[in-house]
Structure formats: C-alpha cells, structure tokens
CSV table of C-alpha atoms in Angstrom, one decimal:
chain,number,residue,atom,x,y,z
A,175,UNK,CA,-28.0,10.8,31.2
A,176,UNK,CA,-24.9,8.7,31.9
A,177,UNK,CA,-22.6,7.8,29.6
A,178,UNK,CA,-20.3,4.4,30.5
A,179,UNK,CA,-18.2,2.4,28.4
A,180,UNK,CA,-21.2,-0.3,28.3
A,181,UNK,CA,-24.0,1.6,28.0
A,182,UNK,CA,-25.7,4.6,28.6
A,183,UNK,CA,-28.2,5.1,31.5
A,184,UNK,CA,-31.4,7.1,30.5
A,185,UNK,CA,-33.7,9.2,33.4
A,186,UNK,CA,-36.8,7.3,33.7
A,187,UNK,CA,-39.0,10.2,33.6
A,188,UNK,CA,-36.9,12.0,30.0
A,189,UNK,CA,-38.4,14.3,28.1
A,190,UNK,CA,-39.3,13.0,24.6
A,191,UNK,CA,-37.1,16.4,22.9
A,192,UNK,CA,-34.6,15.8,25.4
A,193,UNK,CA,-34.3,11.7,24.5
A,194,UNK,CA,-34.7,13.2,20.9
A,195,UNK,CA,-31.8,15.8,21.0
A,196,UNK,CA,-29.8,13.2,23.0
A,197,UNK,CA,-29.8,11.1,19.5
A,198,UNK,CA,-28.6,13.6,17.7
A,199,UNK,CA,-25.7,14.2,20.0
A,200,UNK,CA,-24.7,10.3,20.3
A,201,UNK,CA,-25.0,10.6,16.3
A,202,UNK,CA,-22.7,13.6,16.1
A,203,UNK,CA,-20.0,11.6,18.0
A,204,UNK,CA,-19.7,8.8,16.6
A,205,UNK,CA,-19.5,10.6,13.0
A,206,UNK,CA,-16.7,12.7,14.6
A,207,UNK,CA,-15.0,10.1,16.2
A,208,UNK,CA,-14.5,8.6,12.5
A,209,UNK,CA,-13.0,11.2,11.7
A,210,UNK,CA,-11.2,11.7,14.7
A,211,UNK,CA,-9.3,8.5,14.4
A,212,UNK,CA,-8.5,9.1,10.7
A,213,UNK,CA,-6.7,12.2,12.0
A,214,UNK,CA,-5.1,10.4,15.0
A,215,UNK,CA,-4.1,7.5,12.8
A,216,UNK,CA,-2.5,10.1,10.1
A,217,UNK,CA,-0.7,11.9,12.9
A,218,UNK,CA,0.9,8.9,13.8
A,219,UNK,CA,2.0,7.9,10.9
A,220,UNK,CA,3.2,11.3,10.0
A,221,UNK,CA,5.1,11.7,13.5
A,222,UNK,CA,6.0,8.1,14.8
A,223,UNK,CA,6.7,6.0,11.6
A,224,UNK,CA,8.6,3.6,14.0
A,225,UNK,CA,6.5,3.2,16.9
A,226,UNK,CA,2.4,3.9,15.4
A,227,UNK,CA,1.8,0.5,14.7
A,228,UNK,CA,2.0,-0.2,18.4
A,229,UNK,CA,-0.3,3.0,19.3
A,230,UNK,CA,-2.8,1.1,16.8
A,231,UNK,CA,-2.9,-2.2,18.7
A,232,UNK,CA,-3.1,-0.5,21.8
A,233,UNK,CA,-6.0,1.7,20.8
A,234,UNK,CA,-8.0,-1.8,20.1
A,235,UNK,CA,-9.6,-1.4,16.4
A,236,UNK,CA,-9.6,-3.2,13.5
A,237,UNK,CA,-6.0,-2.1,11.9
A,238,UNK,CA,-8.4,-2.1,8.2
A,239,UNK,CA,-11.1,0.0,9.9
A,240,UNK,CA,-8.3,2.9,10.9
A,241,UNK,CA,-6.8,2.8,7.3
A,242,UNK,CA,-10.3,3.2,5.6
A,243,UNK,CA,-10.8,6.3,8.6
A,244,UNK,CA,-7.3,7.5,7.7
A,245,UNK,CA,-7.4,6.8,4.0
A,246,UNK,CA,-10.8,9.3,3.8
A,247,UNK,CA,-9.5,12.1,5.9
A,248,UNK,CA,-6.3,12.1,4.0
A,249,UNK,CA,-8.8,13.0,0.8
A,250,UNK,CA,-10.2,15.6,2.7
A,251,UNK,CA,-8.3,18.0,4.3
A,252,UNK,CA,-9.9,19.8,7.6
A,253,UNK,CA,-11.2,22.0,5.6
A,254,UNK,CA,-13.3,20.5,2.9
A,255,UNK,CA,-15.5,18.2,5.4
A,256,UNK,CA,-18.8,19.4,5.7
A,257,UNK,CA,-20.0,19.2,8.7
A,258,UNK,CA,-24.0,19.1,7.6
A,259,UNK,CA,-22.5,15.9,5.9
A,260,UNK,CA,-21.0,12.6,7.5
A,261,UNK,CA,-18.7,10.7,7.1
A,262,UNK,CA,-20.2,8.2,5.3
A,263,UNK,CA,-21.1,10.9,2.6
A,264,UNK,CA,-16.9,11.9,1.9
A,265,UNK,CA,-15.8,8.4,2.0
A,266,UNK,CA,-18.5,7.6,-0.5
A,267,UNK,CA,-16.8,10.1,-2.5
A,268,UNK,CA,-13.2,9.7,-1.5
A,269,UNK,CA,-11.8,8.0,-4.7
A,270,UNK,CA,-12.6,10.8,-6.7
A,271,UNK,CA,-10.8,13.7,-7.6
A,272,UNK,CA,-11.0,16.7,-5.2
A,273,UNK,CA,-13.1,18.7,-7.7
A,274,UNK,CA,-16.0,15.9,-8.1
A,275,UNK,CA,-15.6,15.4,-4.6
A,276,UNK,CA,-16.7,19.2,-4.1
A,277,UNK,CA,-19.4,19.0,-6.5
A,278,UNK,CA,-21.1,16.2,-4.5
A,279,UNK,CA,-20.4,17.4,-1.4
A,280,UNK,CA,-22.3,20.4,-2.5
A,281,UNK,CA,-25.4,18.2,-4.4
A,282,UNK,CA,-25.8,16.3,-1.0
A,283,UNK,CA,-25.9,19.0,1.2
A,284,UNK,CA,-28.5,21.4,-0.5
A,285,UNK,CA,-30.5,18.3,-1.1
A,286,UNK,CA,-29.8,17.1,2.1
A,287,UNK,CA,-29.2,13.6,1.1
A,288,UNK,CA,-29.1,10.7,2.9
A,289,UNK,CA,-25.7,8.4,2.5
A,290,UNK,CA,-28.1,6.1,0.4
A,291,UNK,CA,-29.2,8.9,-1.6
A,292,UNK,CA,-26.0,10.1,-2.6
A,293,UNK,CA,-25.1,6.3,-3.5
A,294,UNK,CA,-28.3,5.8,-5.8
A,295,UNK,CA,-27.5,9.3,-7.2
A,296,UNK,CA,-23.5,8.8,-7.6
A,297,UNK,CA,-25.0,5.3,-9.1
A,298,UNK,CA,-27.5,6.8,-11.8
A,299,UNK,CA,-24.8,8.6,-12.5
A,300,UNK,CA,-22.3,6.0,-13.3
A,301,UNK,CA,-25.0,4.1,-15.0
A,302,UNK,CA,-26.0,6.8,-17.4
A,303,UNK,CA,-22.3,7.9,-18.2
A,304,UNK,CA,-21.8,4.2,-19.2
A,305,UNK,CA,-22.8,3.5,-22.3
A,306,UNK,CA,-21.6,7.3,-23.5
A,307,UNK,CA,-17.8,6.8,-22.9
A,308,UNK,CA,-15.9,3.6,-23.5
A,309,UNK,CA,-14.2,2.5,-20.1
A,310,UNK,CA,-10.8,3.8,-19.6
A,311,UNK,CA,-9.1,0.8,-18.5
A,312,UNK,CA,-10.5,-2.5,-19.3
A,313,UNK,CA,-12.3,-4.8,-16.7
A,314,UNK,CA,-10.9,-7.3,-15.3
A,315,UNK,CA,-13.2,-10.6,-13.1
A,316,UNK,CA,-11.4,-12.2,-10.3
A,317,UNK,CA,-12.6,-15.6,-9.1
A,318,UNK,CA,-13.2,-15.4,-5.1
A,319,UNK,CA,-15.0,-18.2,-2.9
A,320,UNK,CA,-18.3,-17.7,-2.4
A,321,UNK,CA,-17.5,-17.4,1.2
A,322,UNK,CA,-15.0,-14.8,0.9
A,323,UNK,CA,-17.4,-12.4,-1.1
A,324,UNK,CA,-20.4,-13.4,1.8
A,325,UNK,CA,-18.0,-12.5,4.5
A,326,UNK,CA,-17.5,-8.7,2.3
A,327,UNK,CA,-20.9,-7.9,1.8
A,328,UNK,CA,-21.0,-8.6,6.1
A,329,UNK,CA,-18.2,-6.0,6.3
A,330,UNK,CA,-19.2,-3.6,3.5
A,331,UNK,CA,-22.8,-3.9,5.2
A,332,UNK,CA,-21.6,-3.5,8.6
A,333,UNK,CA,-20.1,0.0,7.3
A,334,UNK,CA,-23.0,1.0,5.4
A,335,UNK,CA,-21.3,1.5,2.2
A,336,UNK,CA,-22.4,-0.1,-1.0
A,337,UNK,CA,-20.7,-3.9,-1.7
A,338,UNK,CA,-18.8,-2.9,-5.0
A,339,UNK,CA,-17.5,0.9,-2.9
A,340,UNK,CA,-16.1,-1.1,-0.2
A,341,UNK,CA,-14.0,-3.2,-2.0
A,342,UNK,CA,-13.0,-0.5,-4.5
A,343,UNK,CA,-12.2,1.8,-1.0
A,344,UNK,CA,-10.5,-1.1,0.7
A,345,UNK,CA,-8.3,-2.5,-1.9
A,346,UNK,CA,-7.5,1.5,-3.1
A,347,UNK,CA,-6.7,2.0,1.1
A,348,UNK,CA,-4.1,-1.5,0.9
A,349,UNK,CA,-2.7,-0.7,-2.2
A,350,UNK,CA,-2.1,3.2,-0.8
A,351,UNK,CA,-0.6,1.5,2.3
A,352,UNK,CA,1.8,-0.6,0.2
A,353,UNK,CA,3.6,1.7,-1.7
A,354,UNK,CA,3.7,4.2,1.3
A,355,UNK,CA,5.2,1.7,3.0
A,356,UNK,CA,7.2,0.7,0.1
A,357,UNK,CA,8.5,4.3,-0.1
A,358,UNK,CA,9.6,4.7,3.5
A,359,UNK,CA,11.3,1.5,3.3
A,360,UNK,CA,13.0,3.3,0.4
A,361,UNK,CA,14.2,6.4,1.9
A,362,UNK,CA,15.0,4.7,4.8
A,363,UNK,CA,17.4,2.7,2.6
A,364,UNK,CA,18.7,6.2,0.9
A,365,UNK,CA,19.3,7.3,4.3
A,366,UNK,CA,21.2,4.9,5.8
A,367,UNK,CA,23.6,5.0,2.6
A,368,UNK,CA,23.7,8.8,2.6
C-alpha cells in the first residue's frame, strides 16, 4: 500500500487479512496522532509561550481542535493512557478527577467498551446517582439560537462525543485557556517590575 497526503493506493489483488490489518493500523494512527498533537501543542506552550501560536497556524488545524487534544493529554499524563483504549475513551473522561478517571479506564478496558459504551455507561451512571444526591452547584439555562446549538451537535458529532460532553469539554478547555493565559500575562507583568 501507498500512503499520500490524498489518499491511499490499495494493491488490486490484497489479501482480505492484509486489507483487514491495514485498518487497524490506519486506526492506530490516527488515535495516536490525537494524542500526538495534544503533546506537541503542550510542548509548545510549555517551551515557546511567545512564538506557539504561530507553530499552531502553521501546523493548519482548527486552533479549538488542538486545545481539546491538549486539554485531554494534560489530564492524562504519558503514563495513565491506555493504549487498549482511545482517545475518545480518556477525553470522555477527562473532566473528572484522576481517580474516577482510573476507575473507568479500568471498567472500559476489561469490558472492552466501545466509546459509546462507556458514554451510555458513564450516562446510567449519572442518571442513577441523580435523584440520590442533590446537585452541588445549581443549574443554570442559557438561551442560544437554534442555529448555534445545530452548528454544535455538527461539531460535537463530527468528534464523536456526546452533544452535552462537548460543550462541557469545550467551554472547560476555553475557560482553562483563559486563566492560563490570564496568569502568564500576570507573571509576565511581575517580571517586568521585578
């Protein structure tokens, strides 16, 4: 097989375990490269504060998409991923504490879930814990155009992560990103005066 930047170019006469184990490859990379440009994108904020932003918009991606790859391997040190897991599994569990993170790791890999599975179960779960506890913080409604939520389920769907996660991930990721960038700004100040 050939692998281009369009397309790849398949033998005509392949094998159907060949064409078969050629899936799981092309799956295995782009799962890693997820978390492969979390790591670049911490790395670069960690090393060239001044100049990353420009490494981002030469690299080409959606500025968002890097933060939510960033945001997840920051919750998960080296480590802690699983590799029988994806990606999709630890950011479905990134915005809980490392200890529930571990127990769910470890559910979804001896069960061998699916990224939907662990959703429905992390789901029941939420569901049946409800009416148990009171909420901790009250709930709060925002009133959004139609459009605007239409144009997130796209996104959230795009990324294979359940509508209400998404928005949870993504608006923990931009306010994470605001006071980090808040802080710099900071110490920057502190610096200069020092």
């Amino acid at each position: 097989m050939l692998t281009t930047k369009v397309g790849l170019q398949m033998p005509p006469q392949l094998a159907y375990d060949e064409w078969e184990r050629a899936g799981h490859q092309l799956v295995g990379v782009l799962d890693s490269s997820c978390w492969w440009l979390g790591d670049w994108l911490k790395y670069g904020k960690d090393h060239y504060t001044d100049r990353y932003q420009r490494g981002i918009r030469a690299a080409g991606l959606s500025y968002q998409t890097l933060r939510n790859y960033a945001w997840v391997s920051r919750r998960f040190e080296l480590a802690r991923r699983r590799p029988a897991l994806s990606f999709q599994h630890h950011a479905e569990l990134a915005s809980m504490p490392a200890g529930e993170q571990e127990v769910w790791l470890d559910r979804a890999e001896q069960r061998q879930w699916t990224t939907k599975q662990l959703r429905s179960a992390l789901r029941a779960t939420r569901q049946s814990a409800e009416p148990a506890r009171p909420p901790l913080e009250p709930s709060r409604r925002l009133e959004v155009p139609g459009s605007r939520v239409r144009w997130w389920h796209r996104a959230a769907e795009q990324e294979g992560v359940d509508f209400e996660q998404w928005v949870m991930t993504t608006l923990d990721s931009a306010a994470a990103s605001a006071l980090e960038e808040r802080d710099e700004r900071e110490q920057r100040k502190e610096a200069v005066s020092a």
